[in-house]
mmCIF file of C-alpha atoms in Angstrom:
data_model
loop_
_atom_site.group_PDB
_atom_site.id
_atom_site.type_symbol
_atom_site.label_atom_id
_atom_site.label_comp_id
_atom_site.label_asym_id
_atom_site.label_seq_id
_atom_site.Cartn_x
_atom_site.Cartn_y
_atom_site.Cartn_z
ATOM 1 C CA MET A 17 142.027 193.231 43.990
ATOM 2 C CA ALA A 18 145.124 191.642 45.180
ATOM 3 C CA ALA A 19 145.485 193.954 47.948
ATOM 4 C CA ALA A 20 141.728 193.222 49.159
ATOM 5 C CA LEU A 21 142.528 189.487 48.931
ATOM 6 C CA SER A 22 145.806 189.562 50.584
ATOM 7 C CA THR A 23 144.225 191.544 53.465
ATOM 8 C CA THR A 24 141.542 188.871 53.524
ATOM 9 C CA ALA A 25 143.880 186.035 53.688
ATOM 10 C CA VAL A 26 145.721 187.905 56.569
ATOM 11 C CA ALA A 27 142.223 188.192 58.239
ATOM 12 C CA LEU A 28 141.785 184.597 57.747
ATOM 13 C CA ARG A 29 144.909 183.491 59.466
ATOM 14 C CA ARG A 30 144.439 185.982 62.312
ATOM 15 C CA ARG A 31 140.831 184.416 63.016
ATOM 16 C CA PRO A 32 141.556 181.928 66.122
ATOM 17 C CA VAL A 33 140.575 178.278 65.307
ATOM 18 C CA VAL A 34 138.406 176.627 67.701
ATOM 19 C CA ALA A 35 139.038 172.982 68.610
ATOM 20 C CA ALA A 36 135.835 172.365 70.447
ATOM 21 C CA GLU A 37 132.999 174.319 71.847
ATOM 22 C CA ILE A 38 132.140 173.994 75.671
ATOM 23 C CA ALA A 39 129.006 174.443 77.615
ATOM 24 C CA LEU A 40 129.567 174.093 81.281
ATOM 25 C CA LEU A 41 126.912 173.153 84.069
ATOM 26 C CA GLY A 42 127.691 173.549 87.517
ATOM 27 C CA ILE A 43 129.711 176.601 89.108
ATOM 28 C CA GLY A 44 130.571 175.150 92.559
ATOM 29 C CA THR A 45 133.873 174.256 93.946
ATOM 30 C CA VAL A 46 134.860 171.756 90.797
ATOM 31 C CA GLY A 47 133.149 173.821 87.937
ATOM 32 C CA GLY A 48 134.897 176.790 89.505
ATOM 33 C CA ALA A 49 138.391 175.052 89.559
ATOM 34 C CA LEU A 50 137.553 173.784 86.008
ATOM 35 C CA LEU A 51 137.242 177.663 85.188
ATOM 36 C CA ASP A 52 140.508 178.479 86.476
ATOM 37 C CA ARG A 53 142.290 175.933 84.521
ATOM 38 C CA LEU A 54 140.344 176.831 81.416
ATOM 39 C CA ALA A 55 141.420 180.564 82.037
ATOM 40 C CA ARG A 56 145.250 179.383 82.398
ATOM 41 C CA LEU A 57 144.989 177.830 78.818
ATOM 42 C CA ASP A 58 143.992 180.861 77.274
ATOM 43 C CA GLY A 59 146.124 181.134 74.206
ATOM 44 C CA ARG A 60 147.267 177.592 74.094
ATOM 45 C CA ILE A 61 146.710 174.669 71.796
ATOM 46 C CA PRO A 62 144.142 173.677 71.329
ATOM 47 C CA PRO A 63 141.917 176.758 71.449
ATOM 48 C CA LEU A 64 138.563 175.740 73.318
ATOM 49 C CA ARG A 65 135.647 178.136 73.191
ATOM 50 C CA LEU A 66 133.264 178.435 76.390
ATOM 51 C CA VAL A 67 129.893 179.038 74.932
ATOM 52 C CA HIS A 68 127.319 178.312 77.792
ATOM 53 C CA LEU A 69 127.772 178.928 81.246
ATOM 54 C CA ALA A 70 124.917 177.530 83.708
ATOM 55 C CA ASN A 71 124.329 177.059 87.370
ATOM 56 C CA SER A 72 120.995 176.373 89.492
ATOM 57 C CA ARG A 73 119.946 180.043 89.229
ATOM 58 C CA GLY A 74 120.570 181.066 85.536
ATOM 59 C CA ALA A 75 122.803 181.024 82.486
ATOM 60 C CA VAL A 76 124.831 182.879 80.323
ATOM 61 C CA VAL A 77 125.191 182.168 76.454
ATOM 62 C CA GLY A 78 128.075 183.767 74.319
ATOM 63 C CA GLY A 79 128.453 182.723 70.841
ATOM 64 C CA ASP A 80 131.648 184.321 70.655
ATOM 65 C CA GLY A 81 133.125 182.885 73.868
ATOM 66 C CA ILE A 82 132.948 183.468 77.567
ATOM 67 C CA ASP A 83 136.182 184.734 78.969
ATOM 68 C CA ALA A 84 136.800 181.812 81.580
ATOM 69 C CA ALA A 85 138.470 184.304 84.225
ATOM 70 C CA LEU A 86 135.690 186.547 84.098
ATOM 71 C CA ALA A 87 132.748 183.799 83.920
ATOM 72 C CA ARG A 88 131.900 183.986 87.352
ATOM 73 C CA ALA A 89 131.143 187.502 87.528
ATOM 74 C CA ARG A 90 129.507 187.568 84.174
ATOM 75 C CA LEU A 91 126.989 184.667 85.500
ATOM 76 C CA ALA A 92 126.549 186.754 88.495
ATOM 77 C CA ASP A 93 125.421 189.917 86.777
ATOM 78 C CA ASP A 94 123.808 188.619 83.253
ATOM 79 C CA ALA A 95 122.401 185.224 84.081
ATOM 80 C CA ARG A 96 119.018 184.588 82.540
ATOM 81 C CA VAL A 97 116.669 181.792 82.644
ATOM 82 C CA PRO A 98 118.338 178.456 82.299
ATOM 83 C CA SER A 99 118.034 177.348 78.587
ATOM 84 C CA ASP A 100 118.994 174.301 76.568
ATOM 85 C CA PRO A 101 122.876 174.175 76.233
ATOM 86 C CA LEU A 102 122.801 172.718 73.140
ATOM 87 C CA HIS A 103 121.462 175.795 71.471
ATOM 88 C CA ALA A 104 124.861 177.608 72.274
ATOM 89 C CA PHE A 105 126.632 175.348 69.903
ATOM 90 C CA ASP A 106 127.235 176.284 66.231
ATOM 91 C CA GLY A 107 127.671 172.921 65.189
ATOM 92 C CA ARG A 108 130.994 173.367 63.078
ATOM 93 C CA VAL A 109 133.340 171.923 65.735
ATOM 94 C CA PRO A 110 133.060 169.245 68.324
ATOM 95 C CA ALA A 111 130.525 170.441 71.109
ATOM 96 C CA ILE A 112 131.168 169.196 74.578
ATOM 97 C CA VAL A 113 128.865 169.308 77.745
ATOM 98 C CA VAL A 114 130.633 169.438 81.072
ATOM 99 C CA ASP A 115 128.328 168.270 83.792
ATOM 100 C CA ALA A 116 129.748 169.507 86.975
ATOM 101 C CA SER A 117 126.393 170.152 88.614
ATOM 102 C CA GLY A 118 125.942 166.694 90.777
ATOM 103 C CA SER A 119 122.375 167.352 89.371
ATOM 104 C CA GLU A 120 120.009 164.405 88.851
ATOM 105 C CA ALA A 121 117.920 166.341 85.897
ATOM 106 C CA ILE A 122 120.804 166.858 84.117
ATOM 107 C CA ALA A 123 122.135 163.496 84.409
ATOM 108 C CA ALA A 124 118.864 162.367 82.971
ATOM 109 C CA CYS A 125 119.558 164.354 79.740
ATOM 110 C CA HIS A 126 123.021 162.463 79.413
ATOM 111 C CA ALA A 127 122.114 159.840 77.265
ATOM 112 C CA GLY A 128 119.848 162.201 74.903
ATOM 113 C CA TRP A 129 122.582 164.753 74.302
ATOM 114 C CA LEU A 130 125.051 161.815 73.423
ATOM 115 C CA ALA A 131 122.609 160.601 70.754
ATOM 116 C CA ARG A 132 122.347 163.946 69.142
ATOM 117 C CA GLY A 133 126.117 163.991 68.528
ATOM 118 C CA VAL A 134 126.997 166.014 71.795
ATOM 119 C CA HIS A 135 129.890 164.837 73.635
ATOM 120 C CA VAL A 136 129.350 164.654 77.496
ATOM 121 C CA VAL A 137 132.381 164.890 80.126
ATOM 122 C CA THR A 138 130.882 164.709 83.783
ATOM 123 C CA ALA A 139 132.346 164.467 87.259
ATOM 124 C CA SER A 140 128.520 163.205 88.394
ATOM 125 C CA LYS A 141 127.926 159.695 89.669
ATOM 126 C CA LEU A 142 124.323 160.165 88.571
ATOM 127 C CA GLY A 143 124.683 159.089 84.978
ATOM 128 C CA GLN A 144 126.637 155.882 85.114
ATOM 129 C CA GLY A 145 126.144 154.970 88.875
ATOM 130 C CA ALA A 146 122.377 155.207 88.757
ATOM 131 C CA GLY A 147 119.773 152.636 87.512
ATOM 132 C CA LEU A 148 121.321 149.928 84.910
ATOM 133 C CA ASP A 149 118.786 151.585 81.999
ATOM 134 C CA ARG A 150 120.470 154.715 82.243
ATOM 135 C CA TRP A 151 124.030 153.390 82.138
ATOM 136 C CA ARG A 152 122.934 151.273 79.090
ATOM 137 C CA ALA A 153 121.235 154.336 77.478
ATOM 138 C CA ILE A 154 124.306 156.083 77.834
ATOM 139 C CA ARG A 155 126.447 153.211 76.337
ATOM 140 C CA GLU A 156 124.023 152.670 73.499
ATOM 141 C CA ALA A 157 124.099 156.472 72.585
ATOM 142 C CA CYS A 158 127.763 156.639 72.475
ATOM 143 C CA THR A 159 127.773 153.411 70.041
ATOM 144 C CA ARG A 160 125.064 154.748 67.801
ATOM 145 C CA ALA A 161 126.302 158.675 67.456
ATOM 146 C CA GLY A 162 130.124 157.986 67.770
ATOM 147 C CA THR A 163 130.170 160.083 70.707
ATOM 148 C CA HIS A 164 132.312 160.131 73.874
ATOM 149 C CA TYR A 165 131.427 160.084 77.464
ATOM 150 C CA GLY A 166 134.172 161.363 79.797
ATOM 151 C CA ASP A 167 133.872 159.689 83.215
ATOM 152 C CA ALA A 168 137.268 159.868 84.489
ATOM 153 C CA ALA A 169 136.145 162.202 87.359
ATOM 154 C CA THR A 170 133.260 160.146 88.401
ATOM 155 C CA VAL A 171 135.580 157.485 90.574
ATOM 156 C CA GLY A 172 138.894 158.504 92.006
ATOM 157 C CA ALA A 173 138.943 161.944 90.942
ATOM 158 C CA GLY A 174 140.865 161.130 87.811
ATOM 159 C CA LEU A 175 143.143 158.397 88.999
ATOM 160 C CA PRO A 176 143.406 155.697 86.144
ATOM 161 C CA LEU A 177 140.771 153.710 87.376
ATOM 162 C CA LEU A 178 138.208 153.204 84.589
ATOM 163 C CA ARG A 179 140.591 153.472 81.730
ATOM 164 C CA SER A 180 142.758 150.610 83.437
ATOM 165 C CA LEU A 181 139.859 148.331 83.838
ATOM 166 C CA ARG A 182 138.645 149.076 80.001
ATOM 167 C CA ALA A 183 142.268 148.562 78.885
ATOM 168 C CA LEU A 184 142.636 144.854 81.060
ATOM 169 C CA ARG A 185 138.881 143.729 79.511
ATOM 170 C CA ASP A 186 140.159 145.095 75.669
ATOM 171 C CA GLY A 187 143.281 142.708 76.403
ATOM 172 C CA GLY A 188 141.252 139.637 77.260
ATOM 173 C CA ASP A 189 141.653 139.747 80.856
ATOM 174 C CA ALA A 190 138.709 138.503 83.144
ATOM 175 C CA ILE A 191 138.460 140.750 86.099
ATOM 176 C CA THR A 192 137.937 138.570 89.211
ATOM 177 C CA SER A 193 137.839 140.984 91.820
ATOM 178 C CA ILE A 194 137.880 144.704 92.843
ATOM 179 C CA ALA A 195 138.386 146.068 96.286
ATOM 180 C CA GLY A 196 138.739 149.678 97.280
ATOM 181 C CA VAL A 197 138.686 152.547 99.573
ATOM 182 C CA LEU A 198 136.715 154.784 97.523
ATOM 183 C CA SER A 199 135.787 157.390 99.554
ATOM 184 C CA GLY A 200 138.140 160.171 100.443
ATOM 185 C CA SER A 201 136.146 161.414 103.543
ATOM 186 C CA LEU A 202 135.850 158.127 104.950
ATOM 187 C CA ALA A 203 139.600 157.274 104.274
ATOM 188 C CA TRP A 204 140.524 160.339 106.074
ATOM 189 C CA LEU A 205 138.287 159.620 108.954
ATOM 190 C CA PHE A 206 139.386 155.875 109.804
ATOM 191 C CA GLY A 207 142.820 156.822 109.006
ATOM 192 C CA GLU A 208 142.616 159.420 111.872
ATOM 193 C CA PHE A 209 140.731 157.857 114.430
ATOM 194 C CA ASP A 210 142.430 156.442 117.351
ATOM 195 C CA GLY A 211 139.635 154.736 119.386
ATOM 196 C CA LEU A 212 140.277 156.952 122.270
ATOM 197 C CA ARG A 213 138.479 160.357 121.209
ATOM 198 C CA PRO A 214 134.840 160.426 119.961
ATOM 199 C CA PHE A 215 134.361 159.608 116.465
ATOM 200 C CA SER A 216 131.763 162.324 115.969
ATOM 201 C CA GLY A 217 134.807 164.961 116.795
ATOM 202 C CA PHE A 218 136.683 163.263 113.658
ATOM 203 C CA VAL A 219 133.318 163.810 111.456
ATOM 204 C CA ARG A 220 133.068 167.360 112.367
ATOM 205 C CA THR A 221 136.686 167.985 111.760
ATOM 206 C CA ALA A 222 136.264 166.371 108.452
ATOM 207 C CA ARG A 223 133.334 168.447 107.426
ATOM 208 C CA ASP A 224 135.056 171.636 108.365
ATOM 209 C CA CYS A 225 137.856 170.721 106.356
ATOM 210 C CA GLY A 226 135.404 170.443 103.372
ATOM 211 C CA TYR A 227 136.232 166.346 102.990
ATOM 212 C CA THR A 228 132.466 165.259 103.862
ATOM 213 C CA GLU A 229 129.552 166.844 102.419
ATOM 214 C CA PRO A 230 127.702 169.585 104.221
ATOM 215 C CA ASP A 231 125.503 167.128 105.702
ATOM 216 C CA PRO A 232 128.317 164.117 106.646
ATOM 217 C CA ARG A 233 125.251 161.473 106.502
ATOM 218 C CA GLU A 234 125.664 161.483 102.739
ATOM 219 C CA ASP A 235 129.159 159.951 103.065
ATOM 220 C CA LEU A 236 128.506 158.220 106.042
ATOM 221 C CA SER A 237 125.295 156.316 104.704
ATOM 222 C CA GLY A 238 127.594 154.505 102.052
ATOM 223 C CA GLU A 239 125.074 155.542 99.185
ATOM 224 C CA ASP A 240 127.817 157.612 97.235
ATOM 225 C CA VAL A 241 130.437 154.850 97.444
ATOM 226 C CA ARG A 242 127.737 152.406 96.179
ATOM 227 C CA ARG A 243 127.610 154.430 93.025
ATOM 228 C CA LYS A 244 131.220 154.310 92.692
ATOM 229 C CA LEU A 245 131.180 150.546 92.677
ATOM 230 C CA LEU A 246 128.538 150.288 90.400
ATOM 231 C CA ILE A 247 130.509 152.235 87.449
ATOM 232 C CA LEU A 248 133.440 150.352 88.695
ATOM 233 C CA ALA A 249 131.499 146.982 88.416
ATOM 234 C CA ARG A 250 129.996 147.784 85.107
ATOM 235 C CA THR A 251 133.009 149.016 83.496
ATOM 236 C CA ALA A 252 134.387 145.809 84.510
ATOM 237 C CA GLY A 253 131.553 143.880 82.627
ATOM 238 C CA PHE A 254 129.173 143.334 85.554
ATOM 239 C CA PRO A 255 125.983 144.883 84.818
ATOM 240 C CA LEU A 256 124.822 144.977 88.410
ATOM 241 C CA GLU A 257 121.555 146.646 89.786
ATOM 242 C CA ARG A 258 121.701 149.320 92.863
ATOM 243 C CA ASP A 259 120.016 146.584 94.978
ATOM 244 C CA ASP A 260 122.793 143.941 93.826
ATOM 245 C CA VAL A 261 125.369 145.922 96.152
ATOM 246 C CA HIS A 262 124.931 145.440 99.838
ATOM 247 C CA VAL A 263 125.788 148.571 101.872
ATOM 248 C CA GLU A 264 126.333 148.889 105.521
ATOM 249 C CA SER A 265 125.173 152.240 106.545
ATOM 250 C CA LEU A 266 127.055 153.929 109.323
ATOM 251 C CA VAL A 267 124.352 156.207 110.106
ATOM 252 C CA PRO A 268 122.103 154.717 112.910
ATOM 253 C CA VAL A 269 118.164 154.777 112.017
ATOM 254 C CA HIS A 270 117.414 157.635 114.440
ATOM 255 C CA LEU A 271 119.900 159.837 113.208
ATOM 256 C CA ALA A 272 118.931 159.213 109.657
ATOM 257 C CA ALA A 273 115.856 160.340 110.334
ATOM 258 C CA LEU A 274 116.511 163.805 111.737
ATOM 259 C CA PRO A 275 116.294 166.886 109.830
ATOM 260 C CA ARG A 276 119.611 168.475 108.665
ATOM 261 C CA ASP A 277 119.544 171.252 111.520
ATOM 262 C CA GLY A 278 119.389 168.668 113.932
ATOM 263 C CA VAL A 279 122.226 166.275 112.968
ATOM 264 C CA ASP A 280 125.234 168.157 114.650
ATOM 265 C CA ALA A 281 123.982 167.550 118.149
ATOM 266 C CA SER A 282 123.219 163.772 117.265
ATOM 267 C CA LEU A 283 126.449 162.968 115.921
ATOM 268 C CA PRO A 284 127.391 161.011 119.249
ATOM 269 C CA MET A 285 125.269 158.444 118.274
ATOM 270 C CA LEU A 286 127.993 157.369 116.085
ATOM 271 C CA ASP A 287 130.768 156.824 118.863
ATOM 272 C CA LYS A 288 129.696 153.892 120.620
ATOM 273 C CA VAL A 289 129.430 151.376 117.660
ATOM 274 C CA THR A 290 133.005 153.032 116.221
ATOM 275 C CA ARG A 291 134.682 152.561 119.257
ATOM 276 C CA GLU A 292 133.684 149.120 119.650
ATOM 277 C CA ARG A 293 134.584 148.023 116.139
ATOM 278 C CA PHE A 294 137.724 149.972 116.409
ATOM 279 C CA ALA A 295 138.707 148.199 119.837
ATOM 280 C CA ALA A 296 137.928 144.998 118.054
ATOM 281 C CA ALA A 297 140.179 145.458 115.472
ATOM 282 C CA TYR A 298 142.819 147.019 117.501
ATOM 283 C CA ARG A 299 142.737 143.762 119.572
ATOM 284 C CA ARG A 300 143.401 141.412 116.661
ATOM 285 C CA GLY A 301 146.333 143.906 115.402
ATOM 286 C CA GLU A 302 144.122 145.219 112.394
ATOM 287 C CA ARG A 303 143.100 148.311 110.928
ATOM 288 C CA LEU A 304 139.462 149.576 110.299
ATOM 289 C CA ARG A 305 138.838 150.676 106.930
ATOM 290 C CA HIS A 306 135.852 151.464 105.080
ATOM 291 C CA VAL A 307 136.000 149.337 101.864
ATOM 292 C CA GLU A 308 134.081 148.634 98.923
ATOM 293 C CA ARG A 309 134.379 145.011 97.292
ATOM 294 C CA LEU A 310 133.434 143.022 94.417
ATOM 295 C CA GLU A 311 134.141 139.523 93.985
ATOM 296 C CA VAL A 312 133.644 136.676 91.650
ATOM 297 C CA ALA A 313 133.123 133.176 93.167
ATOM 298 C CA ASP A 314 131.954 130.300 91.472
ATOM 299 C CA GLY A 315 130.007 131.901 89.063
ATOM 300 C CA ARG A 316 128.309 134.081 91.752
ATOM 301 C CA ILE A 317 129.002 138.305 92.088
ATOM 302 C CA LEU A 318 129.199 139.444 95.572
ATOM 303 C CA ALA A 319 129.337 143.272 95.864
ATOM 304 C CA ARG A 320 129.434 144.997 99.279
ATOM 305 C CA VAL A 321 129.988 148.364 101.000
ATOM 306 C CA GLY A 322 130.993 148.486 104.838
ATOM 307 C CA LEU A 323 133.572 148.567 107.287
ATOM 308 C CA GLU A 324 136.164 145.955 107.656
ATOM 309 C CA SER A 325 139.031 144.921 109.992
ATOM 310 C CA LEU A 326 142.251 144.523 107.770
ATOM 311 C CA ALA A 327 145.530 142.629 108.534
ATOM 312 C CA PRO A 328 148.234 145.395 108.151
ATOM 313 C CA ASP A 329 149.649 143.775 105.282
ATOM 314 C CA ASP A 330 146.455 143.823 103.279
ATOM 315 C CA PRO A 331 146.564 146.282 100.112
ATOM 316 C CA LEU A 332 144.226 148.409 101.352
ATOM 317 C CA ALA A 333 145.301 149.030 104.830
ATOM 318 C CA PRO A 334 148.007 151.897 104.281
ATOM 319 C CA GLY A 335 147.291 154.897 102.987
ATOM 320 C CA ARG A 336 146.973 158.355 104.136
ATOM 321 C CA GLY A 337 144.853 161.408 104.083
ATOM 322 C CA THR A 338 141.987 161.413 101.516
ATOM 323 C CA ASP A 339 143.475 159.023 99.042
ATOM 324 C CA ASN A 340 141.647 156.412 97.171
ATOM 325 C CA ARG A 341 143.503 152.912 97.223
ATOM 326 C CA VAL A 342 142.251 150.214 94.697
ATOM 327 C CA ALA A 343 143.129 146.650 94.129
ATOM 328 C CA ILE A 344 142.485 144.754 90.871
ATOM 329 C CA ARG A 345 142.962 140.888 90.430
ATOM 330 C CA CYS A 346 142.272 139.718 86.967
ATOM 331 C CA ASP A 347 144.035 136.870 84.672
ATOM 332 C CA ARG A 348 147.338 138.631 84.559
ATOM 333 C CA TYR A 349 147.339 140.394 88.256
ATOM 334 C CA ASP A 350 145.943 136.898 90.017
ATOM 335 C CA GLY A 351 148.712 136.333 92.776
ATOM 336 C CA GLN A 352 149.487 139.963 93.208
ATOM 337 C CA PRO A 353 146.642 142.757 92.359
ATOM 338 C CA LEU A 354 147.234 145.807 90.458
ATOM 339 C CA LEU A 355 147.391 148.588 92.875
ATOM 340 C CA ILE A 356 146.188 151.959 91.975
ATOM 341 C CA GLN A 357 146.426 154.944 94.797
ATOM 342 C CA GLY A 358 146.357 158.404 94.564
ATOM 343 C CA PRO A 359 144.320 161.668 95.794
ATOM 344 C CA GLY A 360 140.722 160.607 95.637
ATOM 345 C CA ALA A 361 139.060 163.957 96.670
ATOM 346 C CA GLY A 362 139.213 167.637 95.885
ATOM 347 C CA ALA A 363 138.140 170.109 93.360
ATOM 348 C CA GLY A 364 141.584 170.746 91.633
ATOM 349 C CA VAL A 365 142.289 167.016 90.967
ATOM 350 C CA THR A 366 138.590 166.483 89.721
ATOM 351 C CA ALA A 367 138.519 169.509 87.755
ATOM 352 C CA ALA A 368 141.703 168.322 85.994
ATOM 353 C CA ALA A 369 140.378 164.635 85.240
ATOM 354 C CA LEU A 370 137.236 166.874 83.597
ATOM 355 C CA LEU A 371 139.767 168.864 81.438
ATOM 356 C CA ASP A 372 141.688 165.666 80.727
ATOM 357 C CA ASP A 373 138.564 164.103 79.404
ATOM 358 C CA VAL A 374 137.554 167.392 77.089
ATOM 359 C CA LEU A 375 141.461 167.395 75.489
ATOM 360 C CA ALA A 376 140.918 163.588 74.946
ATOM 361 C CA ILE A 377 137.859 164.342 72.851
ATOM 362 C CA VAL A 378 139.543 167.105 71.113
ATOM 363 C CA ARG A 379 142.411 164.985 70.005
ATOM 364 C CA ASP A 380 140.456 161.961 69.017
ATOM 365 C CA ALA A 381 138.323 164.465 66.758
ATOM 366 C CA SER A 382 141.516 165.851 65.081
ATOM 367 C CA CYS A 383 142.698 162.299 64.150
#
């Protein structure tokens, strides 16, 4: 009997203690980079169990865990019809859905999952950067269910933007302005554009390097950055609606109306306007940048996205590559803004931000 008990005790000691279970939705560049990070974590503390893996074509469920290093091959070989990821969780440890999909349908599920006690970590801006009702539903679900919404990857690819705004507000500061270069692709474009060579050529180079979306109009329209500014504004305490942000699109009307397969040949439509804007800035000794700006003036909130000509000593004028650069003014940072800068694009840094949020949830649950 003693021997049997001893054997059981040894087996229990050897059984891995799982800190959290994860369902990963989306296995594109960001989701794939997260899988690589999870594979490198194997055997470390805290142990995480991947129990659900899905893309737009199907899903794999593994109650005993899916090996992150083999996950892509398993999804290719064994995918079944997509199912509710919540069915994969056993309910004994924290359950976390990681949304790396960019899917509108999945973003619409965030509040419901949170309300059911499942934490959500996401890189998608379609949760908190869409309609104000959805943002409020996510916040209310977190409050009522005691769940966490990991959103560090939604703006700035994990730069400490959202947590800095929250810390400032928690400390009693009123945010008076947020100004930033929030698009890695547009930061690169206007950092490289010299006014001599056609802007359309820079756009093609940026697309070929993977800085823009496959259809660069998604970046040039400013819609993606509008969502980022909405997330920042709402986090700072300003519950703005989409139409409260004025967006200057860089896409001419005729180019916007073209089907995707006709875009490449029509990119020179961009050249005349960008050349003129660059030349005007150059004559004043200024730099052309794509800027997102929120300001509080006389009780009014002004929010806009578009090209600006900046003096060389402006906090947003420097920067290189795809770096994001954000200046925050508040009570304690009034005369000189708090400046946050760093890589604002890339699968690696975005996946790292997702994992950071997962680990923060695990740490909070273990306290």
